[in-house]
Amino acid sequence: MTDWIEIGTLEDIPRLGSRVVRTTQGDIAVFRTAEDEVFALNDSCPHKGGPLSQGIVHGKRVTCPLHNWVLELSDGTAVAPDQGHTACFPVKVEDGIVRLSLQRQHT
Ligand code: FES
């Protein structure tokens, strides 16, 4: 069974931005797209650990602020030609409330 942690409201997350949730799994960046979709990734770039939460969201991707790697928000994989991935966590929005699970979808 999935344990969901309530982390606040959708409005707490800036559109095309993110907020960081500190968890026992480390810092998780919760992103909000222009379409109000929400995704959660480990706040650490697979390249050199850059803070993805400070990256720019575009479409369903985020660009790392350090060296411009681009990662898919849906599963944390790096967009070619770069390779690698960061952990991705289930997140859902119900009635404007955002809930996060710490069960990694991809490790
Ligand atoms: S640390 Fe993210 S691109 Fe280098």
mmCIF file with all atom_site columns, C-alpha atoms and ligand atoms in Angstrom:
data_model
loop_
_atom_site.group_PDB
_atom_site.id
_atom_site.type_symbol
_atom_site.label_atom_id
_atom_site.label_alt_id
_atom_site.label_comp_id
_atom_site.label_asym_id
_atom_site.label_entity_id
_atom_site.label_seq_id
_atom_site.pdbx_PDB_ins_code
_atom_site.Cartn_x
_atom_site.Cartn_y
_atom_site.Cartn_z
_atom_site.occupancy
_atom_site.B_iso_or_equiv
_atom_site.pdbx_formal_charge
_atom_site.auth_seq_id
_atom_site.auth_comp_id
_atom_site.auth_asym_id
_atom_site.auth_atom_id
_atom_site.pdbx_PDB_model_num
ATOM   1   C  CA  . MET A 1 1   ? 0.000  0.000  0.000   1.00 0.00 ? 1   MET A CA  1
ATOM   2   C  CA  . THR A 1 2   ? 1.201  3.471  -0.794  1.00 0.00 ? 2   THR A CA  1
ATOM   3   C  CA  . ASP A 1 3   ? 1.654  5.909  2.064   1.00 0.00 ? 3   ASP A CA  1
ATOM   4   C  CA  . TRP A 1 4   ? 0.866  9.426  0.907   1.00 0.00 ? 4   TRP A CA  1
ATOM   5   C  CA  . ILE A 1 5   ? 2.325  12.441 2.669   1.00 0.00 ? 5   ILE A CA  1
ATOM   6   C  CA  . GLU A 1 6   ? 0.433  15.681 2.414   1.00 0.00 ? 6   GLU A CA  1
ATOM   7   C  CA  . ILE A 1 7   ? 2.883  18.413 1.441   1.00 0.00 ? 7   ILE A CA  1
ATOM   8   C  CA  . GLY A 1 8   ? 0.630  21.416 0.920   1.00 0.00 ? 8   GLY A CA  1
ATOM   9   C  CA  . THR A 1 9   ? -1.508 22.861 -1.823  1.00 0.00 ? 9   THR A CA  1
ATOM   10  C  CA  . LEU A 1 10  ? -0.937 23.148 -5.548  1.00 0.00 ? 10  LEU A CA  1
ATOM   11  C  CA  . GLU A 1 11  ? -0.839 26.918 -5.095  1.00 0.00 ? 11  GLU A CA  1
ATOM   12  C  CA  . ASP A 1 12  ? 2.192  26.526 -2.814  1.00 0.00 ? 12  ASP A CA  1
ATOM   13  C  CA  . ILE A 1 13  ? 4.214  25.472 -5.854  1.00 0.00 ? 13  ILE A CA  1
ATOM   14  C  CA  . PRO A 1 14  ? 5.036  28.213 -8.361  1.00 0.00 ? 14  PRO A CA  1
ATOM   15  C  CA  . ARG A 1 15  ? 3.931  27.404 -11.905 1.00 0.00 ? 15  ARG A CA  1
ATOM   16  C  CA  . LEU A 1 16  ? 7.002  26.420 -13.985 1.00 0.00 ? 16  LEU A CA  1
ATOM   17  C  CA  . GLY A 1 17  ? 8.863  26.144 -10.706 1.00 0.00 ? 17  GLY A CA  1
ATOM   18  C  CA  . SER A 1 18  ? 9.128  23.834 -7.745  1.00 0.00 ? 18  SER A CA  1
ATOM   19  C  CA  . ARG A 1 19  ? 9.335  23.556 -4.028  1.00 0.00 ? 19  ARG A CA  1
ATOM   20  C  CA  . VAL A 1 20  ? 11.635 21.345 -2.032  1.00 0.00 ? 20  VAL A CA  1
ATOM   21  C  CA  . VAL A 1 21  ? 10.344 18.804 0.450   1.00 0.00 ? 21  VAL A CA  1
ATOM   22  C  CA  . ARG A 1 22  ? 12.862 17.504 2.976   1.00 0.00 ? 22  ARG A CA  1
ATOM   23  C  CA  . THR A 1 23  ? 12.309 13.803 3.593   1.00 0.00 ? 23  THR A CA  1
ATOM   24  C  CA  . THR A 1 24  ? 14.049 10.771 4.979   1.00 0.00 ? 24  THR A CA  1
ATOM   25  C  CA  . GLN A 1 25  ? 14.896 9.986  1.341   1.00 0.00 ? 25  GLN A CA  1
ATOM   26  C  CA  . GLY A 1 26  ? 16.676 13.319 0.987   1.00 0.00 ? 26  GLY A CA  1
ATOM   27  C  CA  . ASP A 1 27  ? 15.423 16.510 -0.612  1.00 0.00 ? 27  ASP A CA  1
ATOM   28  C  CA  . ILE A 1 28  ? 12.690 15.978 -3.180  1.00 0.00 ? 28  ILE A CA  1
ATOM   29  C  CA  . ALA A 1 29  ? 11.833 18.678 -5.710  1.00 0.00 ? 29  ALA A CA  1
ATOM   30  C  CA  . VAL A 1 30  ? 8.124  18.880 -6.517  1.00 0.00 ? 30  VAL A CA  1
ATOM   31  C  CA  . PHE A 1 31  ? 7.572  20.595 -9.858  1.00 0.00 ? 31  PHE A CA  1
ATOM   32  C  CA  . ARG A 1 32  ? 4.498  22.233 -11.344 1.00 0.00 ? 32  ARG A CA  1
ATOM   33  C  CA  . THR A 1 33  ? 4.099  22.574 -15.085 1.00 0.00 ? 33  THR A CA  1
ATOM   34  C  CA  . ALA A 1 34  ? 2.233  25.257 -17.027 1.00 0.00 ? 34  ALA A CA  1
ATOM   35  C  CA  . GLU A 1 35  ? -0.702 22.799 -17.224 1.00 0.00 ? 35  GLU A CA  1
ATOM   36  C  CA  . ASP A 1 36  ? -0.698 22.339 -13.428 1.00 0.00 ? 36  ASP A CA  1
ATOM   37  C  CA  . GLU A 1 37  ? 0.685  18.838 -13.625 1.00 0.00 ? 37  GLU A CA  1
ATOM   38  C  CA  . VAL A 1 38  ? 2.889  17.910 -10.688 1.00 0.00 ? 38  VAL A CA  1
ATOM   39  C  CA  . PHE A 1 39  ? 5.981  15.707 -10.677 1.00 0.00 ? 39  PHE A CA  1
ATOM   40  C  CA  . ALA A 1 40  ? 8.515  14.809 -8.002  1.00 0.00 ? 40  ALA A CA  1
ATOM   41  C  CA  . LEU A 1 41  ? 12.201 14.064 -8.509  1.00 0.00 ? 41  LEU A CA  1
ATOM   42  C  CA  . ASN A 1 42  ? 15.173 13.672 -6.225  1.00 0.00 ? 42  ASN A CA  1
ATOM   43  C  CA  . ASP A 1 43  ? 16.579 17.221 -5.977  1.00 0.00 ? 43  ASP A CA  1
ATOM   44  C  CA  . SER A 1 44  ? 19.925 16.137 -7.348  1.00 0.00 ? 44  SER A CA  1
ATOM   45  C  CA  . CYS A 1 45  ? 21.000 16.148 -10.960 1.00 0.00 ? 45  CYS A CA  1
ATOM   46  C  CA  . PRO A 1 46  ? 22.475 12.817 -12.182 1.00 0.00 ? 46  PRO A CA  1
ATOM   47  C  CA  . HIS A 1 47  ? 25.364 14.775 -13.716 1.00 0.00 ? 47  HIS A CA  1
ATOM   48  C  CA  . LYS A 1 48  ? 27.026 16.426 -10.717 1.00 0.00 ? 48  LYS A CA  1
ATOM   49  C  CA  . GLY A 1 49  ? 24.255 16.749 -8.196  1.00 0.00 ? 49  GLY A CA  1
ATOM   50  C  CA  . GLY A 1 50  ? 22.973 20.175 -9.201  1.00 0.00 ? 50  GLY A CA  1
ATOM   51  C  CA  . PRO A 1 51  ? 19.780 21.417 -7.498  1.00 0.00 ? 51  PRO A CA  1
ATOM   52  C  CA  . LEU A 1 52  ? 17.067 20.528 -9.990  1.00 0.00 ? 52  LEU A CA  1
ATOM   53  C  CA  . SER A 1 53  ? 14.570 22.491 -7.881  1.00 0.00 ? 53  SER A CA  1
ATOM   54  C  CA  . GLN A 1 54  ? 16.301 25.640 -9.113  1.00 0.00 ? 54  GLN A CA  1
ATOM   55  C  CA  . GLY A 1 55  ? 16.045 24.608 -12.741 1.00 0.00 ? 55  GLY A CA  1
ATOM   56  C  CA  . ILE A 1 56  ? 13.651 25.877 -15.375 1.00 0.00 ? 56  ILE A CA  1
ATOM   57  C  CA  . VAL A 1 57  ? 10.526 23.848 -16.122 1.00 0.00 ? 57  VAL A CA  1
ATOM   58  C  CA  . HIS A 1 58  ? 9.499  23.691 -19.789 1.00 0.00 ? 58  HIS A CA  1
ATOM   59  C  CA  . GLY A 1 59  ? 6.879  21.303 -21.042 1.00 0.00 ? 59  GLY A CA  1
ATOM   60  C  CA  . LYS A 1 60  ? 7.322  18.144 -18.982 1.00 0.00 ? 60  LYS A CA  1
ATOM   61  C  CA  . ARG A 1 61  ? 11.048 18.645 -18.569 1.00 0.00 ? 61  ARG A CA  1
ATOM   62  C  CA  . VAL A 1 62  ? 13.390 20.560 -16.321 1.00 0.00 ? 62  VAL A CA  1
ATOM   63  C  CA  . THR A 1 63  ? 16.760 22.028 -17.220 1.00 0.00 ? 63  THR A CA  1
ATOM   64  C  CA  . CYS A 1 64  ? 19.434 21.734 -14.550 1.00 0.00 ? 64  CYS A CA  1
ATOM   65  C  CA  . PRO A 1 65  ? 20.770 25.164 -13.526 1.00 0.00 ? 65  PRO A CA  1
ATOM   66  C  CA  . LEU A 1 66  ? 24.398 24.072 -13.443 1.00 0.00 ? 66  LEU A CA  1
ATOM   67  C  CA  . HIS A 1 67  ? 25.257 22.625 -16.851 1.00 0.00 ? 67  HIS A CA  1
ATOM   68  C  CA  . ASN A 1 68  ? 21.915 22.566 -18.647 1.00 0.00 ? 68  ASN A CA  1
ATOM   69  C  CA  . TRP A 1 69  ? 21.197 18.873 -18.673 1.00 0.00 ? 69  TRP A CA  1
ATOM   70  C  CA  . VAL A 1 70  ? 17.530 18.282 -19.410 1.00 0.00 ? 70  VAL A CA  1
ATOM   71  C  CA  . LEU A 1 71  ? 15.556 15.661 -17.459 1.00 0.00 ? 71  LEU A CA  1
ATOM   72  C  CA  . GLU A 1 72  ? 12.127 14.174 -18.056 1.00 0.00 ? 72  GLU A CA  1
ATOM   73  C  CA  . LEU A 1 73  ? 9.879  15.061 -15.141 1.00 0.00 ? 73  LEU A CA  1
ATOM   74  C  CA  . SER A 1 74  ? 7.796  11.912 -15.650 1.00 0.00 ? 74  SER A CA  1
ATOM   75  C  CA  . ASP A 1 75  ? 10.607 9.469  -14.888 1.00 0.00 ? 75  ASP A CA  1
ATOM   76  C  CA  . GLY A 1 76  ? 13.783 11.426 -14.114 1.00 0.00 ? 76  GLY A CA  1
ATOM   77  C  CA  . THR A 1 77  ? 15.736 10.250 -17.143 1.00 0.00 ? 77  THR A CA  1
ATOM   78  C  CA  . ALA A 1 78  ? 18.201 12.541 -18.863 1.00 0.00 ? 78  ALA A CA  1
ATOM   79  C  CA  . VAL A 1 79  ? 17.358 13.579 -22.406 1.00 0.00 ? 79  VAL A CA  1
ATOM   80  C  CA  . ALA A 1 80  ? 19.894 12.403 -25.030 1.00 0.00 ? 80  ALA A CA  1
ATOM   81  C  CA  . PRO A 1 81  ? 22.749 12.944 -25.675 1.00 0.00 ? 81  PRO A CA  1
ATOM   82  C  CA  . ASP A 1 82  ? 23.107 12.981 -21.896 1.00 0.00 ? 82  ASP A CA  1
ATOM   83  C  CA  . GLN A 1 83  ? 22.603 9.758  -19.983 1.00 0.00 ? 83  GLN A CA  1
ATOM   84  C  CA  . GLY A 1 84  ? 21.521 8.820  -16.505 1.00 0.00 ? 84  GLY A CA  1
ATOM   85  C  CA  . HIS A 1 85  ? 18.531 9.372  -14.319 1.00 0.00 ? 85  HIS A CA  1
ATOM   86  C  CA  . THR A 1 86  ? 17.511 10.601 -10.926 1.00 0.00 ? 86  THR A CA  1
ATOM   87  C  CA  . ALA A 1 87  ? 14.942 9.033  -8.641  1.00 0.00 ? 87  ALA A CA  1
ATOM   88  C  CA  . CYS A 1 88  ? 11.315 9.804  -9.324  1.00 0.00 ? 88  CYS A CA  1
ATOM   89  C  CA  . PHE A 1 89  ? 8.511  9.679  -6.757  1.00 0.00 ? 89  PHE A CA  1
ATOM   90  C  CA  . PRO A 1 90  ? 4.738  9.305  -7.106  1.00 0.00 ? 90  PRO A CA  1
ATOM   91  C  CA  . VAL A 1 91  ? 2.833  12.507 -6.516  1.00 0.00 ? 91  VAL A CA  1
ATOM   92  C  CA  . LYS A 1 92  ? -0.837 13.337 -6.925  1.00 0.00 ? 92  LYS A CA  1
ATOM   93  C  CA  . VAL A 1 93  ? -3.164 16.289 -6.570  1.00 0.00 ? 93  VAL A CA  1
ATOM   94  C  CA  . GLU A 1 94  ? -6.690 15.897 -5.191  1.00 0.00 ? 94  GLU A CA  1
ATOM   95  C  CA  . ASP A 1 95  ? -8.913 18.888 -4.473  1.00 0.00 ? 95  ASP A CA  1
ATOM   96  C  CA  . GLY A 1 96  ? -5.871 21.131 -4.704  1.00 0.00 ? 96  GLY A CA  1
ATOM   97  C  CA  . ILE A 1 97  ? -3.933 19.159 -2.085  1.00 0.00 ? 97  ILE A CA  1
ATOM   98  C  CA  . VAL A 1 98  ? -0.590 17.715 -3.144  1.00 0.00 ? 98  VAL A CA  1
ATOM   99  C  CA  . ARG A 1 99  ? 0.445  14.330 -1.793  1.00 0.00 ? 99  ARG A CA  1
ATOM   100 C  CA  . LEU A 1 100 ? 3.784  12.610 -2.193  1.00 0.00 ? 100 LEU A CA  1
ATOM   101 C  CA  . SER A 1 101 ? 4.857  9.012  -1.741  1.00 0.00 ? 101 SER A CA  1
ATOM   102 C  CA  . LEU A 1 102 ? 8.410  8.123  -0.756  1.00 0.00 ? 102 LEU A CA  1
ATOM   103 C  CA  . GLN A 1 103 ? 8.293  4.847  -2.670  1.00 0.00 ? 103 GLN A CA  1
ATOM   104 C  CA  . ARG A 1 104 ? 10.652 5.445  -5.573  1.00 0.00 ? 104 ARG A CA  1
ATOM   105 C  CA  . GLN A 1 105 ? 9.225  4.677  -8.971  1.00 0.00 ? 105 GLN A CA  1
ATOM   106 C  CA  . HIS A 1 106 ? 12.620 4.481  -10.622 1.00 0.00 ? 106 HIS A CA  1
ATOM   107 C  CA  . THR A 1 107 ? 15.869 4.129  -8.750  1.00 0.00 ? 107 THR A CA  1
HETATM 108 S  S1  . FES B 2 .   ? 24.915 19.116 -12.349 1.00 0.00 ? 1   FES B S1  1
HETATM 109 FE FE1 . FES B 2 .   ? 23.126 19.190 -13.576 1.00 0.00 ? 1   FES B FE1 1
HETATM 110 S  S2  . FES B 2 .   ? 23.901 19.479 -15.563 1.00 0.00 ? 1   FES B S2  1
HETATM 111 FE FE2 . FES B 2 .   ? 25.647 19.366 -14.340 1.00 0.00 ? 1   FES B FE2 1
#
